[in-house]
Coordinates of C-alpha atoms in Angstrom, one line a residue:
M936 CA 153.9 138.9 34.4
R937 CA 150.3 138.5 35.2
L938 CA 147.8 136.0 34.7
C939 CA 144.7 137.7 33.1
H940 CA 142.6 135.0 31.4
L941 CA 142.4 131.1 32.1
K942 CA 140.6 128.4 29.9
I943 CA 140.3 125.1 31.1
E944 CA 138.8 122.3 29.4
R945 CA 138.3 118.7 30.4
F946 CA 141.1 118.7 33.4
R947 CA 140.3 116.5 36.2
G948 CA 136.9 117.5 37.9
I949 CA 136.6 120.7 35.6
N950 CA 134.8 120.1 32.4
S951 CA 134.6 123.8 31.5
L952 CA 136.2 126.8 32.8
E953 CA 136.7 130.3 31.6
W954 CA 137.9 132.9 34.1
T955 CA 138.9 136.7 33.6
V956 CA 141.1 137.3 36.3
R957 CA 141.1 140.5 38.1
G958 CA 143.3 141.4 40.7
D959 CA 147.2 140.6 41.8
F960 CA 146.4 139.0 45.2
L961 CA 143.6 136.5 45.2
C962 CA 142.2 133.4 47.1
F963 CA 139.9 130.5 46.1
I964 CA 137.3 129.8 48.8
G965 CA 134.4 127.3 48.9
P966 CA 133.9 123.8 50.1
G967 CA 136.0 120.7 49.7
D968 CA 136.2 119.2 46.1
A969 CA 135.0 122.3 44.5
T970 CA 138.3 121.9 42.1
K971 CA 140.1 124.9 44.1
S972 CA 143.6 123.1 44.0
T973 CA 142.5 121.7 40.4
I974 CA 142.7 125.2 39.3
L975 CA 146.0 125.7 40.6
D976 CA 147.4 122.5 39.2
A977 CA 146.3 123.5 35.9
I978 CA 148.0 127.1 36.3
E979 CA 151.3 125.2 37.2
L980 CA 151.0 122.7 34.6
A981 CA 150.5 125.3 31.8
L982 CA 153.2 127.8 33.0
S983 CA 156.0 126.2 35.0
A984 CA 159.2 125.0 33.3
R985 CA 158.5 121.6 35.2
R986 CA 158.6 118.4 32.4
D987 CA 158.6 115.6 34.8
H988 CA 154.8 115.6 35.2
A989 CA 153.3 112.1 34.1
F990 CA 150.0 112.4 33.0
D991 CA 147.6 109.5 33.3
D992 CA 143.8 108.7 32.1
S993 CA 142.4 110.3 35.6
D994 CA 143.8 113.6 34.5
F995 CA 141.0 113.8 32.0
Y996 CA 137.6 114.7 32.9
E997 CA 135.7 111.6 34.1
S998 CA 138.8 109.9 32.9
D999 CA 137.7 110.1 29.2
T1000 CA 140.5 110.5 27.0
S1001 CA 138.7 110.6 23.6
Q1002 CA 138.9 114.5 23.6
P1003 CA 142.3 116.0 24.9
I1004 CA 143.0 118.3 28.0
I1005 CA 143.1 122.0 27.0
I1006 CA 144.6 124.7 29.3
T1007 CA 145.1 128.2 27.9
A1008 CA 146.7 130.6 30.2
T1009 CA 147.2 134.1 28.9
L1010 CA 149.5 136.5 30.4
T1011 CA 150.4 140.3 30.6
Q1012 CA 152.9 142.5 31.8
L1013 CA 155.5 140.7 29.7
P1014 CA 159.2 141.4 29.5
E1015 CA 160.8 143.0 26.3
S1016 CA 162.6 139.6 25.8
M1017 CA 159.2 137.7 25.3
I1018 CA 157.3 140.2 23.0
S1019 CA 160.4 140.7 20.6
D1020 CA 160.0 139.6 16.9
S1021 CA 162.8 137.0 17.5
K1022 CA 160.6 135.3 20.2
F1023 CA 157.0 135.5 20.3
G1024 CA 156.1 139.0 19.1
R1025 CA 154.4 137.8 16.1
D1026 CA 152.0 135.7 18.2
I1027 CA 151.0 138.6 20.6
R1028 CA 147.5 139.2 21.4
G1029 CA 145.5 142.1 22.9
W1030 CA 144.1 142.4 26.4
S1031 CA 142.1 145.2 28.3
E1032 CA 140.0 144.9 31.3
E1033 CA 137.0 146.7 28.9
S1034 CA 137.4 144.5 25.9
G1035 CA 138.9 141.3 27.2
L1036 CA 141.0 139.4 25.1
R1037 CA 141.2 139.9 21.3
D1038 CA 143.4 138.0 18.7
E1039 CA 144.3 141.3 16.9
P1040 CA 145.5 143.8 19.5
G1041 CA 143.6 147.1 19.6
E1042 CA 145.2 150.6 19.8
H1043 CA 144.8 150.6 23.4
D1044 CA 145.3 147.0 24.2
E1045 CA 148.0 145.7 26.5
P1046 CA 150.3 143.1 24.7
A1047 CA 149.3 139.5 26.1
L1048 CA 150.8 136.2 25.2
S1049 CA 148.5 132.9 25.4
I1050 CA 150.3 129.6 26.3
R1051 CA 148.5 126.5 25.7
L1052 CA 148.8 122.9 27.2
T1053 CA 147.3 120.1 25.2
V1054 CA 147.5 116.7 26.5
D1055 CA 145.5 113.9 24.1
A1056 CA 145.2 110.1 24.6
S1057 CA 149.0 109.8 24.1
L1058 CA 149.8 111.2 27.4
E1059 CA 152.3 113.4 25.9
P1060 CA 152.0 117.2 26.8
E1061 CA 152.6 119.7 24.4
W1062 CA 153.0 123.6 25.3
T1063 CA 152.3 126.0 22.5
V1064 CA 151.8 129.8 22.2
Y1065 CA 148.4 130.1 20.9
N1066 CA 146.8 132.6 18.4
E1067 CA 143.9 132.0 16.0
R1068 CA 146.2 133.8 13.5
T1069 CA 149.0 131.6 13.3
A1070 CA 148.3 128.7 11.0
E1071 CA 151.2 126.5 12.6
P1072 CA 151.4 126.6 16.3
R1073 CA 154.9 127.7 17.7
Y1074 CA 156.0 125.2 20.4
M1075 CA 157.1 126.8 23.9
M1076 CA 160.2 125.3 25.4
A1077 CA 160.8 124.6 29.1
R1078 CA 163.5 127.4 29.2
D1079 CA 161.1 130.0 27.9
R1080 CA 158.5 128.9 30.5
Q1081 CA 161.2 129.3 32.9
A1082 CA 161.3 132.9 32.5
I1083 CA 157.7 133.3 33.9
G1084 CA 159.0 132.7 37.3
L1085 CA 156.2 130.8 38.3
M1086 CA 156.5 129.0 42.0
R1087 CA 153.8 126.8 43.6
L1088 CA 154.1 126.5 47.4
G1089 CA 152.4 123.3 48.2
A1090 CA 152.7 120.9 50.9
S1091 CA 155.9 119.4 49.7
I1092 CA 158.3 122.1 48.9
D1093 CA 161.6 120.5 49.8
R1094 CA 163.0 120.4 46.2
Q1095 CA 163.0 124.6 46.4
F1096 CA 165.6 124.4 48.9
T1097 CA 168.0 122.5 46.6
W1098 CA 170.4 123.9 43.9
N1099 CA 168.4 122.2 41.4
D1100 CA 167.1 123.3 37.7
G1101 CA 164.2 125.8 38.1
T1102 CA 164.2 126.0 41.8
V1103 CA 163.9 129.3 43.8
L1104 CA 167.2 128.6 45.5
S1105 CA 169.0 128.4 42.0
R1106 CA 167.4 131.3 40.7
I1107 CA 168.5 133.4 43.7
T1108 CA 172.0 132.3 43.5
G1109 CA 172.2 134.2 40.0
K1110 CA 174.5 133.0 37.3
V1111 CA 172.0 130.1 36.6
E1112 CA 173.9 129.0 33.3
E1113 CA 177.0 128.4 35.9
L1114 CA 175.2 126.2 38.2
P1115 CA 176.5 122.9 36.3
R1116 CA 180.0 123.8 36.8
L1117 CA 179.2 124.9 40.2
L1118 CA 178.0 121.7 41.2
A1119 CA 180.7 119.9 39.6
E1120 CA 182.9 121.8 41.6
A1121 CA 180.8 121.0 45.0
A1122 CA 181.1 117.1 44.0
R1123 CA 184.7 117.6 43.8
A1124 CA 184.9 119.3 47.0
A1125 CA 182.6 116.4 48.7
R1126 CA 185.8 114.9 50.0
G1127 CA 186.7 118.2 52.0
S1128 CA 183.8 120.2 53.5
V1129 CA 181.5 121.8 51.4
A1130 CA 179.7 123.7 54.4
E1131 CA 183.2 125.3 55.0
G1132 CA 182.7 127.5 52.0
A1133 CA 184.5 125.6 49.3
I1134 CA 182.0 126.9 47.1
K1135 CA 181.7 130.7 47.6
T1136 CA 179.0 131.4 45.4
L1137 CA 176.6 128.9 46.9
A1138 CA 177.6 130.3 50.6
D1139 CA 176.8 133.6 49.6
A1140 CA 173.4 132.4 48.4
A1141 CA 173.0 130.6 51.6
A1142 CA 173.7 133.7 53.7
R1143 CA 171.3 135.7 51.4
V1144 CA 168.5 133.4 52.3
Q1145 CA 169.3 133.9 56.1
E1146 CA 168.9 137.7 55.7
L1147 CA 165.3 137.4 53.8
G1148 CA 164.3 134.9 56.6
K1149 CA 164.6 137.4 59.2
K1150 CA 161.9 139.6 57.1
V1151 CA 159.3 136.5 57.6
G1152 CA 160.1 135.5 61.0
V1153 CA 162.6 132.3 60.2
A1154 CA 165.7 132.6 62.3
P1155 CA 168.3 129.4 61.8
R1156 CA 169.1 127.2 64.6
K1157 CA 172.8 127.8 63.6
I1158 CA 173.4 129.3 60.6
F1159 CA 172.3 128.6 56.9
G1160 CA 174.9 127.1 54.4
A1161 CA 175.5 124.8 51.3
G1162 CA 175.9 121.2 52.1
L1163 CA 175.4 118.0 50.6
D1164 CA 172.3 116.2 51.4
L1165 CA 173.3 112.5 51.9
R1166 CA 169.9 111.7 50.7
R1167 CA 170.5 112.6 47.6
V1168 CA 173.0 110.2 45.4
N1169 CA 173.5 112.4 42.4
V1170 CA 174.9 115.8 43.1
G1171 CA 174.0 117.1 39.7
S1172 CA 170.5 116.4 40.6
G1173 CA 169.8 118.5 43.9
G1174 CA 172.1 116.6 46.0
M1175 CA 173.8 120.2 47.0
A1176 CA 171.0 121.7 49.4
L1177 CA 170.6 124.5 51.9
H1178 CA 171.2 123.5 55.3
D1179 CA 171.0 124.8 58.9
G1180 CA 174.2 124.0 60.4
N1181 CA 174.8 120.6 59.9
I1182 CA 171.0 119.8 59.2
P1183 CA 169.2 119.8 55.8
L1184 CA 166.7 122.4 55.6
R1185 CA 164.3 119.7 54.6
R1186 CA 164.1 118.7 58.1
A1187 CA 162.8 122.4 59.6
G1188 CA 159.0 122.6 60.3
L1189 CA 156.7 122.6 57.4
G1190 CA 155.3 126.3 58.5
T1191 CA 159.2 127.5 58.5
R1192 CA 159.7 125.9 55.2
R1193 CA 156.8 127.5 53.6
L1194 CA 157.6 130.8 55.2
L1195 CA 160.9 130.5 53.7
A1196 CA 160.0 129.8 50.3
V1197 CA 157.7 132.5 50.0
A1198 CA 160.5 134.9 51.2
L1199 CA 162.9 133.6 48.7
Q1200 CA 160.0 133.9 45.9
R1201 CA 158.9 137.4 46.7
E1202 CA 163.0 138.4 46.3
I1203 CA 163.3 136.7 42.8
I1204 CA 159.9 138.2 41.5
K1205 CA 160.7 141.9 42.2
D1206 CA 160.1 142.2 38.2
G1207 CA 156.9 140.2 38.2
G1208 CA 156.1 136.8 38.6
I1209 CA 153.2 134.4 39.8
T1210 CA 153.1 132.6 42.9
L1211 CA 150.6 129.7 43.9
V1212 CA 150.0 128.8 47.3
D1213 CA 147.7 125.8 47.9
E1214 CA 146.1 125.5 51.8
L1215 CA 147.3 128.6 52.6
E1216 CA 147.3 127.8 56.5
H1217 CA 149.0 124.3 56.1
G1218 CA 151.6 123.9 59.0
L1219 CA 151.3 127.5 60.2
E1220 CA 150.3 128.9 63.4
P1221 CA 147.4 131.6 63.5
H1222 CA 150.0 134.2 64.0
R1223 CA 152.5 132.9 61.3
L1224 CA 149.3 132.4 59.1
R1225 CA 148.8 136.4 59.1
S1226 CA 152.2 136.9 58.8
L1227 CA 152.5 134.8 55.6
I1228 CA 149.4 136.9 54.2
D1229 CA 151.2 140.1 54.9
V1230 CA 154.5 138.9 53.4
L1231 CA 152.2 137.4 50.2
R1232 CA 150.6 140.8 49.8
P1233 CA 152.1 142.3 46.4
V1234 CA 154.0 145.3 46.8
A1235 CA 153.4 148.2 44.4
G1236 CA 156.3 149.6 42.2
G1237 CA 156.6 153.2 41.6
E1238 CA 153.9 155.4 40.5
G1239 CA 152.5 154.0 37.3
Q1240 CA 154.6 150.6 38.0
P1241 CA 152.3 147.4 37.9
S1242 CA 152.8 145.3 41.4
A1243 CA 155.5 143.2 42.2
G1244 CA 154.2 139.8 41.5
Q1245 CA 150.8 138.2 41.3
V1246 CA 149.6 135.6 44.0
L1247 CA 146.9 133.0 43.9
M1248 CA 146.0 130.8 46.8
T1249 CA 143.5 128.3 48.6
T1250 CA 142.4 128.2 52.0
H1251 CA 140.0 126.2 54.3
S1252 CA 140.9 128.4 57.2
P1253 CA 138.3 131.0 58.8
I1254 CA 141.6 133.1 60.0
A1255 CA 142.8 133.4 56.6
V1256 CA 139.4 134.7 55.3
V1257 CA 139.2 137.0 58.2
A1258 CA 142.8 138.4 57.1
L1259 CA 141.7 138.8 53.4
D1260 CA 139.8 142.0 51.8
A1261 CA 136.8 140.8 50.5
A1262 CA 137.7 141.5 47.0
A1263 CA 140.4 139.2 47.2
L1264 CA 138.1 136.1 48.0
K1265 CA 136.8 134.1 45.1
V1266 CA 134.3 131.4 45.5
V1267 CA 134.7 128.4 43.4
R1268 CA 131.6 126.4 42.5
T1269 CA 131.5 123.6 40.3
K1270 CA 128.3 121.6 39.2
D1271 CA 128.3 118.7 36.7
G1272 CA 131.8 119.7 35.7
A1273 CA 130.9 123.5 34.9
T1274 CA 133.3 125.7 37.2
R1275 CA 132.6 129.1 38.0
I1276 CA 134.7 131.9 40.0
I1277 CA 132.4 134.1 41.6
D1278 CA 133.5 137.7 43.0
I1279 CA 132.4 138.8 46.5
D1280 CA 131.3 142.4 46.4
P1281 CA 133.6 144.4 48.7
S1282 CA 130.2 145.6 50.3
L1283 CA 130.1 142.0 52.0
Q1284 CA 133.0 142.7 53.9
N1285 CA 131.3 143.1 57.4
L1286 CA 129.8 139.5 56.5
V1287 CA 133.6 138.0 55.8
R1288 CA 134.5 139.2 59.4
A1289 CA 131.3 138.3 60.9
A1290 CA 131.2 134.6 59.4
P1291 CA 133.9 133.7 57.8
E1292 CA 132.9 129.9 58.5
A1293 CA 129.9 130.4 55.9
F1294 CA 132.2 130.8 52.8
L1295 CA 133.8 127.5 53.4
G1296 CA 130.9 125.3 53.4
R1297 CA 128.9 124.0 50.7
R1298 CA 125.5 124.5 52.4
I1299 CA 124.6 127.3 55.0
I1300 CA 122.1 127.7 57.7
V1301 CA 122.2 131.0 58.7
C1302 CA 120.5 131.8 62.1
E1303 CA 119.2 134.5 63.8
G1304 CA 122.0 134.4 66.5
K1305 CA 124.4 132.1 68.5
T1306 CA 121.0 130.6 70.4
E1307 CA 120.0 129.0 67.3
A1308 CA 123.6 128.1 66.1
G1309 CA 124.5 126.5 68.9
L1310 CA 121.0 124.5 69.1
L1311 CA 121.5 123.0 65.5
M1312 CA 125.1 122.3 66.0
G1313 CA 123.8 120.3 69.3
L1314 CA 120.8 118.7 67.3
D1315 CA 123.3 117.5 64.7
R1316 CA 125.2 115.8 67.3
S1317 CA 121.9 114.1 68.9
W1318 CA 120.6 113.1 65.6
A1319 CA 123.5 111.5 64.4
D1320 CA 123.7 109.4 67.8
A1321 CA 120.1 108.2 67.4
D1322 CA 119.9 107.7 64.0
V1323 CA 122.4 105.7 62.1
A1324 CA 120.8 106.5 58.8
Y1325 CA 121.0 110.3 59.4
T1326 CA 123.6 112.1 57.6
S1327 CA 125.4 114.8 59.6
F1328 CA 126.3 118.6 58.8
A1329 CA 130.1 117.6 58.1
Y1330 CA 129.1 114.9 55.8
R1331 CA 126.7 117.4 53.7
G1332 CA 129.0 120.1 54.0
I1333 CA 126.5 122.2 56.1
V1334 CA 127.8 125.0 58.2
P1335 CA 125.3 126.7 61.0
V1336 CA 126.5 130.4 61.2
D1337 CA 125.2 133.2 63.7
G1338 CA 123.7 135.7 61.2
G1339 CA 123.9 138.6 63.6
G1340 CA 120.3 139.3 64.6
A1341 CA 118.7 141.5 62.3
Q1342 CA 121.3 141.2 59.7
A1343 CA 120.8 137.6 59.3
P1344 CA 118.0 138.0 56.7
S1345 CA 120.1 139.9 54.3
R1346 CA 123.2 138.0 55.0
A1347 CA 121.3 135.1 53.9
V1348 CA 120.4 136.2 50.6
A1349 CA 123.9 137.5 49.9
L1350 CA 125.1 134.1 50.3
A1351 CA 122.4 132.8 48.2
Q1352 CA 123.5 135.0 45.5
L1353 CA 127.1 133.9 46.0
G1354 CA 125.9 130.3 44.7
Y1355 CA 125.6 128.5 48.2
D1356 CA 122.6 126.6 49.2
V1357 CA 121.2 128.4 52.1
A1358 CA 118.4 128.0 54.6
F1359 CA 117.4 130.4 57.4
L1360 CA 116.3 130.0 60.7
G1361 CA 115.0 132.7 62.9
D1362 CA 112.6 134.9 64.8
S1363 CA 109.0 136.3 64.0
D1364 CA 108.6 138.5 66.8
R1365 CA 109.8 141.4 64.5
P1366 CA 109.7 142.3 60.9
T1367 CA 112.7 140.9 58.7
N1368 CA 114.4 142.8 55.9
P1369 CA 114.2 141.1 53.5
T1370 CA 111.0 139.4 54.1
P1371 CA 110.5 135.5 54.5
E1372 CA 108.7 135.9 51.1
Q1373 CA 111.9 137.7 49.5
M1374 CA 114.1 134.9 51.1
T1375 CA 112.3 132.3 49.7
A1376 CA 112.6 134.3 46.3
A1377 CA 116.1 134.1 46.3
G1378 CA 115.9 130.2 46.8
I1379 CA 116.4 130.1 50.4
K1380 CA 114.7 127.4 52.9
V1381 CA 112.9 130.1 55.3
C1382 CA 112.2 128.5 59.1
I1383 CA 110.4 131.2 60.8
W1384 CA 108.6 130.5 64.2
D1385 CA 104.8 131.2 64.0
G1386 CA 102.9 133.8 65.9
A1387 CA 105.4 136.6 66.5
S1388 CA 107.3 134.3 68.6
N1389 CA 111.5 134.2 69.2
T1390 CA 113.3 131.0 70.1
E1391 CA 113.2 131.1 73.4
D1392 CA 109.6 131.7 73.7
R1393 CA 109.0 128.5 71.5
F1394 CA 111.2 126.5 74.1
A1395 CA 109.3 127.6 77.0
R1396 CA 105.9 127.1 75.1
D1397 CA 106.4 123.8 73.4
L1398 CA 108.9 121.7 75.2
P1399 CA 107.2 119.5 78.0
W1400 CA 107.1 121.0 81.6
G1401 CA 110.2 119.0 82.7
A1402 CA 112.1 119.9 80.0
V1403 CA 111.2 123.9 80.5
K1404 CA 112.3 123.4 84.2
S1405 CA 115.7 121.8 83.0
L1406 CA 116.3 125.1 80.8
V1407 CA 115.4 127.1 83.8
A1408 CA 118.0 124.9 86.0
L1409 CA 120.5 125.5 83.2
A1410 CA 120.2 129.3 83.0
A1411 CA 120.5 129.3 87.0
R1412 CA 123.7 127.5 86.9
E1413 CA 125.1 130.0 84.1
H1414 CA 123.8 133.3 85.6
G1415 CA 123.9 133.5 89.3
G1416 CA 121.6 130.8 90.4
D1417 CA 117.8 130.4 91.2
Q1418 CA 117.2 133.9 93.1
R1419 CA 118.6 135.7 90.0
I1420 CA 116.5 133.9 87.4
I1421 CA 113.5 133.9 89.8
D1422 CA 113.9 138.1 89.7
M1423 CA 114.3 138.2 86.1
I1424 CA 110.8 135.8 85.8
R1425 CA 109.2 138.2 88.4
G1426 CA 109.7 141.3 86.0
R1427 CA 107.8 139.6 83.3
I1428 CA 104.7 138.0 84.8
A1429 CA 101.5 139.7 85.5
G1430 CA 101.6 141.1 88.9
G1431 CA 104.9 140.2 89.5
Q1432 CA 103.6 136.6 91.2
V1433 CA 105.9 134.3 90.6
P1434 CA 105.3 130.7 92.6
A1435 CA 106.9 130.1 95.7
G1436 CA 109.6 127.9 96.3
A1437 CA 112.6 126.9 93.8
P1438 CA 112.1 126.7 90.1
A1439 CA 112.3 122.5 90.4
T1440 CA 108.9 122.6 92.3
W1441 CA 107.2 124.8 90.3
V1442 CA 103.9 123.7 88.7
D1443 CA 102.8 124.3 84.9
A1444 CA 101.1 127.2 84.1
E1445 CA 100.6 129.3 80.6
P1446 CA 101.4 132.5 82.3
L1447 CA 104.7 131.2 83.7
R1448 CA 105.8 129.7 80.5
A1449 CA 105.4 132.9 78.7
A1450 CA 107.3 134.8 81.5
I1451 CA 110.3 132.3 81.4
G1452 CA 110.3 132.4 77.4
A1453 CA 110.4 136.2 77.9
A1454 CA 112.9 136.5 80.5
A1455 CA 115.3 134.2 78.7
H1456 CA 114.9 136.4 75.4
A1457 CA 115.3 139.5 77.1
N1458 CA 118.5 138.5 79.2
D1459 CA 120.0 136.5 76.3
L1460 CA 120.1 133.4 79.0
F1461 CA 121.3 131.0 75.9
K1462 CA 123.0 133.5 73.6
R1463 CA 126.2 131.4 73.6
I1464 CA 127.1 128.5 71.1
G1465 CA 128.2 126.4 73.8
L1466 CA 124.9 126.9 75.7
G1467 CA 122.9 126.6 72.7
K1468 CA 124.5 122.9 72.4
E1469 CA 123.4 122.3 76.1
V1470 CA 119.9 123.3 75.3
A1471 CA 120.0 120.8 72.3
A1472 CA 120.7 118.1 74.7
V1473 CA 117.4 118.9 76.5
V1474 CA 115.2 119.9 73.5
A1475 CA 116.4 116.6 71.1
P1476 CA 115.0 113.9 73.2
C1477 CA 111.4 115.9 73.4
L1478 CA 110.9 116.3 69.9
A1479 CA 109.2 113.0 69.2
Q1480 CA 106.6 113.8 71.9
I1481 CA 105.6 117.0 71.0
P1482 CA 105.6 116.6 66.7
A1483 CA 102.5 119.1 66.5
T1484 CA 104.1 121.9 68.0
D1485 CA 105.7 124.7 65.9
L1486 CA 109.0 124.0 67.8
A1487 CA 109.1 120.3 66.6
A1488 CA 107.7 121.1 63.0
K1489 CA 110.2 123.7 62.2
L1490 CA 113.1 121.7 63.4
A1491 CA 111.9 118.5 61.3
S1492 CA 111.5 120.7 58.1
L1493 CA 115.1 122.0 58.7
R1494 CA 116.3 118.4 59.2
A1495 CA 114.4 117.2 55.9
W1496 CA 116.4 120.0 54.1
V1497 CA 119.7 118.9 55.9
T1498 CA 119.2 115.5 54.7
S1499 CA 117.9 116.4 51.3
D1500 CA 120.3 115.8 48.0
A1501 CA 120.3 119.7 47.0

């Protein structure tokens, strides 16, 4: 099965969302509190067979229970068992990429089934099959929703490794209808040793899990088997659990459990199913995270066949963003309860690879290069240390990123078009494309140095002389000592006449300042994030002394944008 359309009304932080789902492998990104996890929660509540969720007033938008929560999830690629007249055939709607969702199916529409979860002030959930043609809604039982094959992979997944109602371990065992009898036999066998194979069906399932684990890089310490989990009292309620030797698998590391749960889910949804993964990176090292992404990618069936399953995820990890195709990424934006899910055009793939952090923030400062990005990171720390009233980048959800030189202006515009609040900090020593005026028209806060200059030039021209000499000393430390820096400056000064002695003894002069700035820019003397932060430690204490300079004025303007309530 496949989710093709989702409508959420008045659920938690979402007052309204209507989303046409395009793709089978999608990942929600964006800042914290953008309602990414809420979307997964809504899908899970509407489509899973769970009956134990206790709703309360806080599940309603702004805790207002005067109007009900309504979540409508529409599915396609339905099995024959669900669309027969004896089941939900009379409630089928039509779906196509071109026409969207229609109550009356068209000739070329794909059969679709809309499942609606409604929760009113009584806090009692009600699942129905929604169709405007039907006067009386038809109720959908938990056993019918169980056929959808939905699994949620979150931080707490221990239940999936028990033989319990609806778990992936139960479903992979087969003979689901016989599980109560098998568990009863297990209870009787508890006086002996279940782990020795008293219940052969469960032991066979455990062996199969071990084989599936190999495909995702999970190796047991000893051997997987069935065993009584003594933390549970009632064997019929999940007391029979998967073990690694004598240890319940719930004691394994979180990353191992998540990978293994995915392996089981992928095995049981070969005929289609939906997997939800919240915080994809949780508990995983980078290499295992990349492995998990590869495992989750739906594998296409034969020619003309749908992909095996659909995966909807969230992430806060730049590693995951880089590992995913741009087309798979969906930016979630919520303002005043109105939630949008925005596609990233595949043409932005290079931007995704170059600046993945940008897509995870709320507001973005696109910098000309690493010097500017490091400078702003360092200034943020200095401003926070010096002023208790200052609200930091982290507090504001602001991410400074290296825009990649000449590509930075176009990348700033692309991010603004995705709904991000964007500022731009860059040089004016060459034309920008788009122009500053075009960036401003796109809603971007533009900070470009005056007078056809670059950042290093502004340092050299605007800072007090003592600070300039400190930057020369920093460059000498990083790039081979005083003599090498002197040689660089000599090539940039009229007649090559560098003052005698070490740079620490030089006397302030305008031609010398210009040569220092030109040499720093031409030789990339500060073009590292770490060095940019060290430059900030020199620059920050000086800004109050030089308020009329372009350097101080532009940085003050940018600081005002940072602390604004945009």
